[in-house]
Amino acid sequence: FGFSTAILMLSVIVCLIMIVPLCLRERKGEKILPWTSGTTSPENKMLQLTKFSVIFQSLYKVFSLRNSLILAIISFLVMGSSNFMDTLLPIFTVQVLGWTDRAYSQIFATASLIGGISGMLIGGFLIDKFGKKPMLNIYFFMLIVLTSGLAFLKMYWADSSFIGAFMMVYRILYVFTSIGIFAAAMECCWKKVSATQFTLYMTIGNLGRIVGAKMIGPVKASLNWEYTIFAFAIVIAFAWIIIQFLHMATHIKKVAELEEKDLISQLMKSPVA
């Protein structure tokens, strides 16, 4: 239907996504829309922050915790390396392997669809069943092995089935890894500033994506294709090493201590006190 229609469909999909939370009521008795009936729940009113100074102070307290910083670094590395690979693949398949743009798009779209469905059906279950850190360790290891295989099995590059299989497995592992990172980021959030803190994690991840795409030029100018692809595995290896220092239980305990101190501070400032 043409490029303009294709782009327009993206805005339609985003609009449909936007409608979903607009139609959901978070807590009993609250308004769905500003003009509908309902009142703010007492729980939400207690959490509501009205001063930017309080928001930034609270965000600094929780984000300066050791595990918050470790997760931010991991998010930067993982999102950066993933966009490095996502940007590299079309260049590699079209310019080096001689694929057409349409052939790449069809295989990549199929791989992304399979990865997305697998993530919905299996990814969350695995995280809940075995834990975030253990599963992320497995995903990082598999990504390193998978990408190293692509990098150094050059004799199979001419086989489109081999490259297609790589893309399928890569997208599944990427989705599973993203689910693990997002779940860990949500668990690290202090409920008081959870929206701002989670947004900051995602912003750091997106900065990593920008850096990852930007690094393709310098890396490719210095290395051949084998080591350019292998660069992805190296970055994931760094993330794999750093995640060993991430201790979610300790972080949750620290956040609970922040909440306790914050509650005591509020009680001391209240008129009753």
CSV table of C-alpha atoms in Angstrom, one decimal:
chain,number,residue,atom,x,y,z
A,1,PHE,CA,0.0,0.0,0.0
A,2,GLY,CA,3.0,2.3,-0.1
A,3,PHE,CA,5.4,3.8,2.4
A,4,SER,CA,3.1,6.5,3.7
A,5,THR,CA,0.3,4.0,4.5
A,6,ALA,CA,2.8,1.7,6.2
A,7,ILE,CA,4.0,4.6,8.5
A,8,LEU,CA,0.4,5.7,9.1
A,9,MET,CA,-0.4,2.2,10.3
A,10,LEU,CA,2.2,2.5,13.0
A,11,SER,CA,0.4,5.6,14.4
A,12,VAL,CA,-2.9,3.6,14.3
A,13,ILE,CA,-1.3,0.7,16.3
A,14,VAL,CA,0.1,3.2,18.9
A,15,CYS,CA,-3.3,4.7,19.2
A,16,LEU,CA,-4.9,1.3,19.9
A,17,ILE,CA,-2.2,0.6,22.5
A,18,MET,CA,-3.0,4.0,24.1
A,19,ILE,CA,-6.7,3.2,24.4
A,20,VAL,CA,-6.0,0.1,26.5
A,21,PRO,CA,-4.8,1.8,29.7
A,22,LEU,CA,-7.4,4.6,29.3
A,23,CYS,CA,-10.1,1.9,29.7
A,24,LEU,CA,-8.6,0.3,32.8
A,25,ARG,CA,-9.4,1.2,36.4
A,26,GLU,CA,-6.3,0.8,38.6
A,27,ARG,CA,-8.1,0.8,42.0
A,28,LYS,CA,-11.7,0.4,43.0
A,29,GLY,CA,-13.7,3.6,43.0
A,30,GLU,CA,-11.2,5.6,41.0
A,31,LYS,CA,-12.1,7.6,37.8
A,32,ILE,CA,-11.4,6.0,34.5
A,33,LEU,CA,-11.3,9.3,32.7
A,34,PRO,CA,-11.2,12.9,34.1
A,35,TRP,CA,-14.9,13.5,33.4
A,36,THR,CA,-16.2,10.2,34.8
A,37,SER,CA,-17.3,9.6,38.4
A,38,GLY,CA,-14.9,8.4,41.1
A,39,THR,CA,-12.5,9.5,43.8
A,40,THR,CA,-8.8,9.1,44.4
A,41,SER,CA,-8.1,6.0,46.6
A,42,PRO,CA,-6.5,6.7,50.0
A,43,GLU,CA,-3.6,4.4,49.0
A,44,ASN,CA,-2.8,6.4,45.9
A,45,LYS,CA,-3.3,9.7,47.8
A,46,MET,CA,-0.6,8.7,50.3
A,47,LEU,CA,1.9,7.9,47.5
A,48,GLN,CA,1.2,11.0,45.5
A,49,LEU,CA,4.1,13.5,45.5
A,50,THR,CA,3.3,17.1,44.7
A,51,LYS,CA,6.8,18.7,44.9
A,52,PHE,CA,9.5,18.1,42.4
A,53,SER,CA,12.2,18.5,45.1
A,54,VAL,CA,10.7,15.5,47.0
A,55,ILE,CA,10.6,13.5,43.7
A,56,PHE,CA,14.2,14.2,42.8
A,57,GLN,CA,15.4,13.6,46.4
A,58,SER,CA,13.6,10.3,46.6
A,59,LEU,CA,14.9,9.3,43.2
A,60,TYR,CA,18.4,10.1,44.1
A,61,LYS,CA,18.2,8.0,47.3
A,62,VAL,CA,17.0,4.9,45.5
A,63,PHE,CA,19.0,5.3,42.4
A,64,SER,CA,22.3,5.9,44.2
A,65,LEU,CA,21.9,2.4,45.8
A,66,ARG,CA,24.6,0.0,44.5
A,67,ASN,CA,22.2,-2.4,42.8
A,68,SER,CA,20.3,0.4,41.1
A,69,LEU,CA,23.5,1.5,39.5
A,70,ILE,CA,24.5,-2.0,38.5
A,71,LEU,CA,21.1,-2.6,36.8
A,72,ALA,CA,21.4,0.7,35.0
A,73,ILE,CA,24.8,-0.3,33.6
A,74,ILE,CA,23.4,-3.8,32.6
A,75,SER,CA,20.4,-2.1,30.9
A,76,PHE,CA,22.8,0.3,29.0
A,77,LEU,CA,25.0,-2.6,27.8
A,78,VAL,CA,22.2,-5.0,26.8
A,79,MET,CA,20.0,-2.4,25.0
A,80,GLY,CA,23.1,-1.0,23.3
A,81,SER,CA,24.4,-4.3,22.1
A,82,SER,CA,20.9,-5.4,20.9
A,83,ASN,CA,20.5,-2.2,18.8
A,84,PHE,CA,24.0,-2.7,17.5
A,85,MET,CA,23.0,-6.2,16.2
A,86,ASP,CA,19.5,-5.0,15.0
A,87,THR,CA,21.2,-2.2,13.0
A,88,LEU,CA,24.0,-4.4,11.8
A,89,LEU,CA,21.9,-7.3,10.5
A,90,PRO,CA,20.2,-5.5,7.6
A,91,ILE,CA,23.5,-4.1,6.5
A,92,PHE,CA,25.2,-7.5,6.8
A,93,THR,CA,22.5,-9.5,5.0
A,94,VAL,CA,21.8,-7.0,2.2
A,95,GLN,CA,25.3,-5.6,1.5
A,96,VAL,CA,27.4,-8.7,2.2
A,97,LEU,CA,25.2,-11.6,1.6
A,98,GLY,CA,23.2,-10.1,-1.3
A,99,TRP,CA,19.7,-10.4,0.2
A,100,THR,CA,17.0,-8.1,-1.0
A,101,ASP,CA,15.4,-5.6,1.4
A,102,ARG,CA,12.1,-7.5,1.2
A,103,ALA,CA,13.7,-10.9,1.9
A,104,TYR,CA,15.4,-9.5,5.0
A,105,SER,CA,12.2,-7.7,6.2
A,106,GLN,CA,10.1,-10.9,5.8
A,107,ILE,CA,12.5,-13.1,7.8
A,108,PHE,CA,13.2,-10.5,10.5
A,109,ALA,CA,9.5,-9.8,10.9
A,110,THR,CA,8.7,-13.5,11.2
A,111,ALA,CA,11.6,-13.9,13.7
A,112,SER,CA,10.3,-10.9,15.7
A,113,LEU,CA,6.7,-12.3,15.7
A,114,ILE,CA,7.9,-15.7,16.9
A,115,GLY,CA,10.1,-14.0,19.6
A,116,GLY,CA,7.2,-11.9,20.8
A,117,ILE,CA,4.8,-14.7,21.0
A,118,SER,CA,7.4,-16.9,22.7
A,119,GLY,CA,8.0,-14.1,25.2
A,120,MET,CA,4.3,-13.8,26.1
A,121,LEU,CA,3.8,-17.5,26.5
A,122,ILE,CA,7.1,-18.7,28.0
A,123,GLY,CA,9.4,-15.7,28.8
A,124,GLY,CA,7.4,-14.5,31.8
A,125,PHE,CA,6.8,-18.0,33.1
A,126,LEU,CA,10.5,-18.8,33.1
A,127,ILE,CA,11.4,-15.6,35.0
A,128,ASP,CA,8.7,-16.4,37.6
A,129,LYS,CA,9.7,-20.0,37.9
A,130,PHE,CA,13.5,-19.8,38.1
A,131,GLY,CA,14.1,-16.2,39.0
A,132,LYS,CA,15.4,-13.2,37.0
A,133,LYS,CA,19.1,-13.4,37.7
A,134,PRO,CA,19.5,-17.2,36.9
A,135,MET,CA,17.5,-16.9,33.7
A,136,LEU,CA,19.4,-13.8,32.6
A,137,ASN,CA,22.7,-15.7,33.2
A,138,ILE,CA,21.4,-18.4,30.9
A,139,TYR,CA,20.2,-15.9,28.2
A,140,PHE,CA,23.5,-14.0,28.2
A,141,PHE,CA,25.5,-17.3,27.9
A,142,MET,CA,23.3,-18.4,25.0
A,143,LEU,CA,23.5,-15.1,23.2
A,144,ILE,CA,27.3,-15.2,23.5
A,145,VAL,CA,27.5,-18.7,22.1
A,146,LEU,CA,24.9,-18.0,19.3
A,147,THR,CA,26.6,-14.8,18.1
A,148,SER,CA,30.1,-16.3,18.3
A,149,GLY,CA,28.8,-19.2,16.2
A,150,LEU,CA,27.6,-16.7,13.5
A,151,ALA,CA,30.8,-14.7,13.6
A,152,PHE,CA,33.2,-17.6,13.1
A,153,LEU,CA,31.1,-20.1,11.0
A,154,LYS,CA,31.7,-18.0,7.9
A,155,MET,CA,31.5,-21.0,5.6
A,156,TYR,CA,27.7,-21.1,6.3
A,157,TRP,CA,27.0,-17.4,5.6
A,158,ALA,CA,25.9,-18.2,2.1
A,159,ASP,CA,23.1,-20.5,3.4
A,160,SER,CA,20.1,-18.4,4.0
A,161,SER,CA,18.6,-21.1,6.2
A,162,PHE,CA,21.5,-20.8,8.6
A,163,ILE,CA,21.2,-17.0,8.8
A,164,GLY,CA,17.4,-17.2,9.1
A,165,ALA,CA,17.7,-19.7,12.0
A,166,PHE,CA,20.2,-17.4,13.7
A,167,MET,CA,17.7,-14.5,13.4
A,168,MET,CA,14.9,-16.6,14.8
A,169,VAL,CA,16.9,-17.8,17.8
A,170,TYR,CA,18.4,-14.4,18.4
A,171,ARG,CA,15.1,-12.6,18.4
A,172,ILE,CA,13.6,-15.2,20.9
A,173,LEU,CA,16.6,-14.7,23.2
A,174,TYR,CA,16.5,-11.0,22.8
A,175,VAL,CA,12.8,-10.9,23.9
A,176,PHE,CA,13.4,-13.2,26.8
A,177,THR,CA,16.4,-11.1,27.9
A,178,SER,CA,14.3,-7.9,27.6
A,179,ILE,CA,11.6,-9.4,29.8
A,180,GLY,CA,14.2,-10.3,32.4
A,181,ILE,CA,15.7,-6.8,32.4
A,182,PHE,CA,12.3,-5.1,32.6
A,183,ALA,CA,11.2,-7.3,35.4
A,184,ALA,CA,14.4,-6.7,37.3
A,185,ALA,CA,14.0,-2.9,36.8
A,186,MET,CA,10.4,-3.0,38.1
A,187,GLU,CA,11.5,-5.0,41.2
A,188,CYS,CA,14.3,-2.4,41.9
A,189,CYS,CA,11.8,0.5,41.9
A,190,TRP,CA,10.8,2.3,45.0
A,191,LYS,CA,7.0,2.4,44.9
A,192,LYS,CA,7.0,6.1,45.9
A,193,VAL,CA,8.8,7.1,42.7
A,194,SER,CA,8.4,3.9,40.6
A,195,ALA,CA,7.2,5.6,37.5
A,196,THR,CA,10.1,8.1,37.4
A,197,GLN,CA,12.7,5.5,38.4
A,198,PHE,CA,11.5,2.9,35.8
A,199,THR,CA,11.4,5.7,33.1
A,200,LEU,CA,15.0,6.5,34.0
A,201,TYR,CA,16.0,2.9,33.6
A,202,MET,CA,14.4,2.8,30.1
A,203,THR,CA,16.0,6.2,29.2
A,204,ILE,CA,19.4,4.8,30.1
A,205,GLY,CA,18.6,1.7,28.0
A,206,ASN,CA,17.6,3.9,25.1
A,207,LEU,CA,20.8,5.9,25.4
A,208,GLY,CA,22.6,2.6,25.1
A,209,ARG,CA,20.6,1.9,21.9
A,210,ILE,CA,21.8,5.2,20.4
A,211,VAL,CA,25.4,4.4,21.3
A,212,GLY,CA,25.1,0.9,20.0
A,213,ALA,CA,23.9,2.0,16.6
A,214,LYS,CA,26.5,4.8,16.6
A,215,MET,CA,29.4,2.3,17.2
A,216,ILE,CA,28.8,0.3,14.0
A,217,GLY,CA,30.7,2.8,11.9
A,218,PRO,CA,33.9,2.9,14.0
A,219,VAL,CA,33.9,-0.8,14.7
A,220,LYS,CA,33.3,-1.9,11.1
A,221,ALA,CA,36.0,0.6,10.0
A,222,SER,CA,38.6,-1.1,12.3
A,223,LEU,CA,37.5,-4.8,12.1
A,224,ASN,CA,36.4,-7.3,9.6
A,225,TRP,CA,32.8,-8.7,9.6
A,226,GLU,CA,33.6,-11.6,11.8
A,227,TYR,CA,34.9,-9.5,14.6
A,228,THR,CA,32.3,-6.8,14.1
A,229,ILE,CA,29.6,-9.4,14.8
A,230,PHE,CA,31.7,-10.8,17.6
A,231,ALA,CA,31.8,-7.4,19.2
A,232,PHE,CA,28.1,-8.0,20.2
A,233,ALA,CA,29.2,-11.1,22.2
A,234,ILE,CA,32.0,-9.2,23.9
A,235,VAL,CA,29.5,-6.5,25.2
A,236,ILE,CA,27.1,-9.2,26.4
A,237,ALA,CA,30.0,-10.9,28.2
A,238,PHE,CA,30.6,-7.7,30.1
A,239,ALA,CA,26.9,-7.5,31.1
A,240,TRP,CA,27.2,-11.2,32.1
A,241,ILE,CA,30.1,-10.4,34.4
A,242,ILE,CA,28.5,-7.3,35.9
A,243,ILE,CA,25.2,-9.1,36.7
A,244,GLN,CA,27.0,-11.4,39.1
A,245,PHE,CA,27.3,-8.4,41.4
A,246,LEU,CA,23.5,-7.7,41.3
A,247,HIS,CA,21.7,-8.9,44.5
A,248,MET,CA,18.0,-8.3,44.3
A,249,ALA,CA,17.2,-9.4,47.8
A,250,THR,CA,19.7,-6.9,49.3
A,251,HIS,CA,18.2,-4.2,47.1
A,252,ILE,CA,14.7,-4.9,48.2
A,253,LYS,CA,15.8,-4.8,51.8
A,254,LYS,CA,17.5,-1.4,51.2
A,255,VAL,CA,14.3,0.0,49.6
A,256,ALA,CA,12.2,-1.3,52.6
A,257,GLU,CA,14.6,0.7,54.9
A,258,LEU,CA,14.1,3.8,52.7
A,259,GLU,CA,10.3,3.4,53.0
A,260,GLU,CA,10.6,3.0,56.8
A,261,LYS,CA,12.7,6.1,57.2
A,262,ASP,CA,10.4,8.0,54.9
A,263,LEU,CA,7.3,6.9,56.9
A,264,ILE,CA,9.0,8.0,60.2
A,265,SER,CA,9.9,11.3,58.6
A,266,GLN,CA,6.3,11.9,57.5
A,267,LEU,CA,4.9,11.0,60.9
A,268,MET,CA,7.3,13.4,62.6
A,269,LYS,CA,6.2,16.3,60.3
A,270,SER,CA,2.5,15.6,60.6
A,271,PRO,CA,0.4,17.9,62.9
A,272,VAL,CA,-0.5,14.9,65.1
A,273,ALA,CA,3.2,14.5,65.9
